[in-house]
JSON list of C-alpha atoms in Angstrom, two decimals:
[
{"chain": "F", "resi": 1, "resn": "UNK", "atom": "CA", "xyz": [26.77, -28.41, -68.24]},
{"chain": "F", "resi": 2, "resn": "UNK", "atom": "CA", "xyz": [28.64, -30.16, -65.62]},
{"chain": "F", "resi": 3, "resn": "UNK", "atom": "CA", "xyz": [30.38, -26.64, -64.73]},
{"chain": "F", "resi": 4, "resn": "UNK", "atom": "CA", "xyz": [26.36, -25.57, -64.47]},
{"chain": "F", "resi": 5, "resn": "UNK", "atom": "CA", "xyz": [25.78, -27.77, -62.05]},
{"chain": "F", "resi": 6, "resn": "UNK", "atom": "CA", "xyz": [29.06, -27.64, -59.67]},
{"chain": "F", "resi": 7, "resn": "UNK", "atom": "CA", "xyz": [28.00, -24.19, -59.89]},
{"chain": "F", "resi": 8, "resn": "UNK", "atom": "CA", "xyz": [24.67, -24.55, -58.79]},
{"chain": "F", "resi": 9, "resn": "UNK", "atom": "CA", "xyz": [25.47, -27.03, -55.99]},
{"chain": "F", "resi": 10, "resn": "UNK", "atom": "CA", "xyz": [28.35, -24.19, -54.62]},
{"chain": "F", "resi": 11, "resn": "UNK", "atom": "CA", "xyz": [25.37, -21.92, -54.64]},
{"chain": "F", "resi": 12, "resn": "UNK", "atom": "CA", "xyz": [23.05, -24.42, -52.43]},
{"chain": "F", "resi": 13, "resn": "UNK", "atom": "CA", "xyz": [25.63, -25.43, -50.41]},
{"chain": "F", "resi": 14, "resn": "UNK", "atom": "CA", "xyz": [26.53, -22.09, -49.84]},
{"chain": "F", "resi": 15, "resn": "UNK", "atom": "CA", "xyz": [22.79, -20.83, -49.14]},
{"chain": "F", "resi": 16, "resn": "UNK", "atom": "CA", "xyz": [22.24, -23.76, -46.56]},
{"chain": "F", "resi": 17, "resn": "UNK", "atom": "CA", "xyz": [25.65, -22.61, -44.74]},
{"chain": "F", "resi": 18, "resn": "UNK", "atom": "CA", "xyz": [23.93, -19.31, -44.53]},
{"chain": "F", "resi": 19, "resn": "UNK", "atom": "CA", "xyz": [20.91, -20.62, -43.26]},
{"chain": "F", "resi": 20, "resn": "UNK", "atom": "CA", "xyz": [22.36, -22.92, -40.91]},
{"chain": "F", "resi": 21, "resn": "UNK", "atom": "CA", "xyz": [24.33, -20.26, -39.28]},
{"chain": "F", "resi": 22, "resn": "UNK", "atom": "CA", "xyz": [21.02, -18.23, -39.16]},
{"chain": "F", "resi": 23, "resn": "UNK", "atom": "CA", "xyz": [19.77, -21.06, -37.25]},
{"chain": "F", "resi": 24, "resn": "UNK", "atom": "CA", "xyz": [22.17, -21.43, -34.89]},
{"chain": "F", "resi": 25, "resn": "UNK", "atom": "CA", "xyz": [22.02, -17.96, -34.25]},
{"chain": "F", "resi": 26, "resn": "UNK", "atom": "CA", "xyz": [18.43, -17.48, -33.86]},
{"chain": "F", "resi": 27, "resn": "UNK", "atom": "CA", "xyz": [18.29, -21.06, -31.82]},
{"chain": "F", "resi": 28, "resn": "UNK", "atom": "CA", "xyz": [21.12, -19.17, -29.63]},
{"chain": "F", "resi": 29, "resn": "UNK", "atom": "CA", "xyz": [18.72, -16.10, -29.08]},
{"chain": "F", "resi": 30, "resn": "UNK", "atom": "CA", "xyz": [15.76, -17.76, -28.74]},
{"chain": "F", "resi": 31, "resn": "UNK", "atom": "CA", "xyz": [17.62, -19.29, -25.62]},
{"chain": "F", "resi": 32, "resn": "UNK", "atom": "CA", "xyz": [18.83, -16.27, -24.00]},
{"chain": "F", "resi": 33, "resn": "UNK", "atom": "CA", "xyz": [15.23, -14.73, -24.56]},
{"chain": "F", "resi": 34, "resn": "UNK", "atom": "CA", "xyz": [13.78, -17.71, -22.68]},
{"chain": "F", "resi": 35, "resn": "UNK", "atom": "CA", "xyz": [16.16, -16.90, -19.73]},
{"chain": "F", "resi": 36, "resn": "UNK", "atom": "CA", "xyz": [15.17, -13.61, -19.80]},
{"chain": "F", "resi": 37, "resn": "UNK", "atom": "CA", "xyz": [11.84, -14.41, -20.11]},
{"chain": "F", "resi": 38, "resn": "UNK", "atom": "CA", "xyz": [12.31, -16.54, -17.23]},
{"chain": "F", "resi": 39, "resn": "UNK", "atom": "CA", "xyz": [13.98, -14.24, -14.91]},
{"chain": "F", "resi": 40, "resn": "UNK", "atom": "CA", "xyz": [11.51, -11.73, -16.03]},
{"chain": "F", "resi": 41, "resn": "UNK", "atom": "CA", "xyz": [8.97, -13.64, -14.59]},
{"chain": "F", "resi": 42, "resn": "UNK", "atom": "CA", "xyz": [10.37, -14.42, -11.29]},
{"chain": "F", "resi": 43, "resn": "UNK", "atom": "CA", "xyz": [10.85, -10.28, -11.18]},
{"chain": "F", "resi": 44, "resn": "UNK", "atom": "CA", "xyz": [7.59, -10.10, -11.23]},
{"chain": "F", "resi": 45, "resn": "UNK", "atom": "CA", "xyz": [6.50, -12.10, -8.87]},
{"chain": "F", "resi": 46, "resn": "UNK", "atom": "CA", "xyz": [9.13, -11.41, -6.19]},
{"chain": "F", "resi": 47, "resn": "UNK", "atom": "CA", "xyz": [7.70, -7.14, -7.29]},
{"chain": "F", "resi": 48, "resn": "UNK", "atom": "CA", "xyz": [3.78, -8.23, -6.89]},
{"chain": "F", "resi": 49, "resn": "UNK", "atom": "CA", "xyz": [5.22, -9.47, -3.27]},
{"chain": "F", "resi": 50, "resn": "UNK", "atom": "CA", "xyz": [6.44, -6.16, -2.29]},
{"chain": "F", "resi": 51, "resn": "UNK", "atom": "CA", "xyz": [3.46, -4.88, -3.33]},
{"chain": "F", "resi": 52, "resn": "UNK", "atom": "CA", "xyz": [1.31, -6.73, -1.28]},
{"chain": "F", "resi": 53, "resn": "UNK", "atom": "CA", "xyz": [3.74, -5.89, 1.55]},
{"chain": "F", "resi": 54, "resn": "UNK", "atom": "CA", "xyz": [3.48, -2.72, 0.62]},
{"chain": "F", "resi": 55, "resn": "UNK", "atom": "CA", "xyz": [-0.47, -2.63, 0.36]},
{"chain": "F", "resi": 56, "resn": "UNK", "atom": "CA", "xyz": [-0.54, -4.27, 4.24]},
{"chain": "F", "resi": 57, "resn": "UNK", "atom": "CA", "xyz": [1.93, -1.79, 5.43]},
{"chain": "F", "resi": 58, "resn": "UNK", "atom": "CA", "xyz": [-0.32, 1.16, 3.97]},
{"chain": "F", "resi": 59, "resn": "UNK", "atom": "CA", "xyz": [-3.42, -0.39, 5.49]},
{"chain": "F", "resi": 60, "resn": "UNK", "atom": "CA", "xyz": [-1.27, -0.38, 8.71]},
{"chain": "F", "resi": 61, "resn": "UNK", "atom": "CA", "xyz": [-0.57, 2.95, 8.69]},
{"chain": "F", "resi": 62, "resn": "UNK", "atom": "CA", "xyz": [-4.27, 4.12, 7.86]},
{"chain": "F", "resi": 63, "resn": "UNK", "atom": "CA", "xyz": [-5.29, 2.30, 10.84]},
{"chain": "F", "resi": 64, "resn": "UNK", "atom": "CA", "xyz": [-2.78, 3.84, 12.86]},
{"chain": "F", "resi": 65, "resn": "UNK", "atom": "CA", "xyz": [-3.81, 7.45, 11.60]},
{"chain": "F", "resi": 66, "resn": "UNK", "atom": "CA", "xyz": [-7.04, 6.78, 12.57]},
{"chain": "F", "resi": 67, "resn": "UNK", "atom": "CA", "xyz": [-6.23, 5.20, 15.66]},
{"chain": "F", "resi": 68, "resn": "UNK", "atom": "CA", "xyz": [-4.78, 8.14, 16.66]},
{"chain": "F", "resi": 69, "resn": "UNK", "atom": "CA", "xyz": [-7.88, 10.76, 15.70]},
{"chain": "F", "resi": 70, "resn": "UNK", "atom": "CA", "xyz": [-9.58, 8.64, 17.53]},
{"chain": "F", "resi": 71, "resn": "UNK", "atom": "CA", "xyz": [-8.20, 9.02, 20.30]},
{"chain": "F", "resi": 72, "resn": "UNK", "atom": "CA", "xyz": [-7.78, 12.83, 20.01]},
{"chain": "F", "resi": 73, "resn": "UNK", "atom": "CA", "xyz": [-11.97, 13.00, 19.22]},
{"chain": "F", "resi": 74, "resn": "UNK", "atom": "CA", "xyz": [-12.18, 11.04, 22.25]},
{"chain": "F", "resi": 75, "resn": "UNK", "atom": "CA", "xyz": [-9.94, 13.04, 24.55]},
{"chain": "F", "resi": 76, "resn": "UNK", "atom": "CA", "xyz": [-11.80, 16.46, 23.19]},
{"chain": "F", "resi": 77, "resn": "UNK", "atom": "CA", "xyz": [-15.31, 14.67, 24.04]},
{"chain": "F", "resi": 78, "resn": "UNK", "atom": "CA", "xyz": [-13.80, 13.65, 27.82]},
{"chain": "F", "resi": 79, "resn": "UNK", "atom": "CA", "xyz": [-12.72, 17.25, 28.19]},
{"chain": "F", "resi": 80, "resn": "UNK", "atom": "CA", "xyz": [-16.29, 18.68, 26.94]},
{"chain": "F", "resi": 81, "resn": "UNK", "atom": "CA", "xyz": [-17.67, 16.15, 29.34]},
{"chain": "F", "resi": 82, "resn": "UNK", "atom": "CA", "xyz": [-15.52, 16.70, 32.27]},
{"chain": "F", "resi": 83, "resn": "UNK", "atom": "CA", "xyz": [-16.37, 20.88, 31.86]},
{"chain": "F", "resi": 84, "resn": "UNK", "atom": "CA", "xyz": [-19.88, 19.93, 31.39]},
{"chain": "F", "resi": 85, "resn": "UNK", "atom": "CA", "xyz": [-19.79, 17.98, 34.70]},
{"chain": "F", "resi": 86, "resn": "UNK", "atom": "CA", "xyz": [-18.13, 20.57, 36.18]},
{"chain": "F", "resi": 87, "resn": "UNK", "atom": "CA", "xyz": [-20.60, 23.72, 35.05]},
{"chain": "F", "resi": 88, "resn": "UNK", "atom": "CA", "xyz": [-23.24, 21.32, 36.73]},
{"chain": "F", "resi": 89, "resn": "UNK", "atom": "CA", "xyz": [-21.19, 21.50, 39.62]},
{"chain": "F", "resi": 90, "resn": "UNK", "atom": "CA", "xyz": [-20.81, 24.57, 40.10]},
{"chain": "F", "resi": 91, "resn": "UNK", "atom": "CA", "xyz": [-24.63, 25.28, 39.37]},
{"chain": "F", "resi": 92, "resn": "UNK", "atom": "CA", "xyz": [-25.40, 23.10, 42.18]},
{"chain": "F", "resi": 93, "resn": "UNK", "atom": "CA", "xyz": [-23.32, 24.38, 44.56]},
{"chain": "F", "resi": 94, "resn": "UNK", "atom": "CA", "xyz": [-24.80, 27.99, 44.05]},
{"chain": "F", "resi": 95, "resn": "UNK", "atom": "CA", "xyz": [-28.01, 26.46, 44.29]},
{"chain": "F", "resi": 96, "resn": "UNK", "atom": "CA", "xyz": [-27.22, 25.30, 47.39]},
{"chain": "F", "resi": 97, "resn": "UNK", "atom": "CA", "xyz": [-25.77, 28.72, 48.59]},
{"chain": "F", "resi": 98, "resn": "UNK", "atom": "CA", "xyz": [-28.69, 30.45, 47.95]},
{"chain": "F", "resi": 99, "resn": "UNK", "atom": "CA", "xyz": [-30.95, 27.71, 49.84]},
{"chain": "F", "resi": 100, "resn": "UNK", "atom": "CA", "xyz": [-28.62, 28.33, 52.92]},
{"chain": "F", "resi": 101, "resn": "UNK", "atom": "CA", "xyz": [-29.18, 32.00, 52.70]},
{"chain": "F", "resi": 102, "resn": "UNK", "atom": "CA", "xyz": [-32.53, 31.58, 52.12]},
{"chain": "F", "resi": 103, "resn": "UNK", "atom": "CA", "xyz": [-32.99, 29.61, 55.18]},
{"chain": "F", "resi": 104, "resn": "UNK", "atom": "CA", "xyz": [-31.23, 31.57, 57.29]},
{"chain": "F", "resi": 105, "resn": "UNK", "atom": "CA", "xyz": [-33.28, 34.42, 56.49]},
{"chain": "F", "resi": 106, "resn": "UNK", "atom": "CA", "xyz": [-36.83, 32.65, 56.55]},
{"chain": "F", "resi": 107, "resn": "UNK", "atom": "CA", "xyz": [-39.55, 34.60, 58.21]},
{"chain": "F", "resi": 108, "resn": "UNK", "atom": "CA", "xyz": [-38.89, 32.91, 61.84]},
{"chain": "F", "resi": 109, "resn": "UNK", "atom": "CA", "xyz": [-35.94, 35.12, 62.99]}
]
């Protein structure tokens, strides 16, 4: 009986060993997933950063793009313009050719 007992108390004593070391070892990783977790999070924030950066620089760049058409639509409209202006010109100045020949050929001569 008393061997029944020493026996069983081995066996407890052994068990709670076991599940103290379990402990400590799950305490341990519990710890280093915490850190992780941790640094994990400051990842991420330092990543949603760059990708506002990021986001700003695109924007940037769109602007520029169309800053530049633009510019090119507005230099195509200047030139359209400026051949416009001079077709009108030109019309007028063979309008007014053909009023000096008409005048110098008017019935009075």
């Amino acid at each position: 009986m008393i061997e029944d007992l020493r026996s069983d108390i081995r066996r407890l004593i052994a068990a709670y060993e076991a599940i103290k070391a379990e402990n400590t070892s799950l305490r341990q990783k519990l710890q280093e997933s915490t850190g992780m977790n941790e640094d994990y999070r400051k990842q991420i924030t330092e990543l949603e950063k760059k990708i506002d950066s990021l986001k700003l620089a695109d924007t940037m760049l769109v602007t520029s793009r169309d800053r530049k058409e633009a510019r090119e639509r507005i230099d195509r409209m200047i030139k359209a313009i400026d051949k416009c202006i001079s077709l009108i010109g030109s019309v007028r100045e063979d309008d007014n050719e053909k009023e000096h020949q008409d005048q110098g050929s008017g019935p009075g001569i």
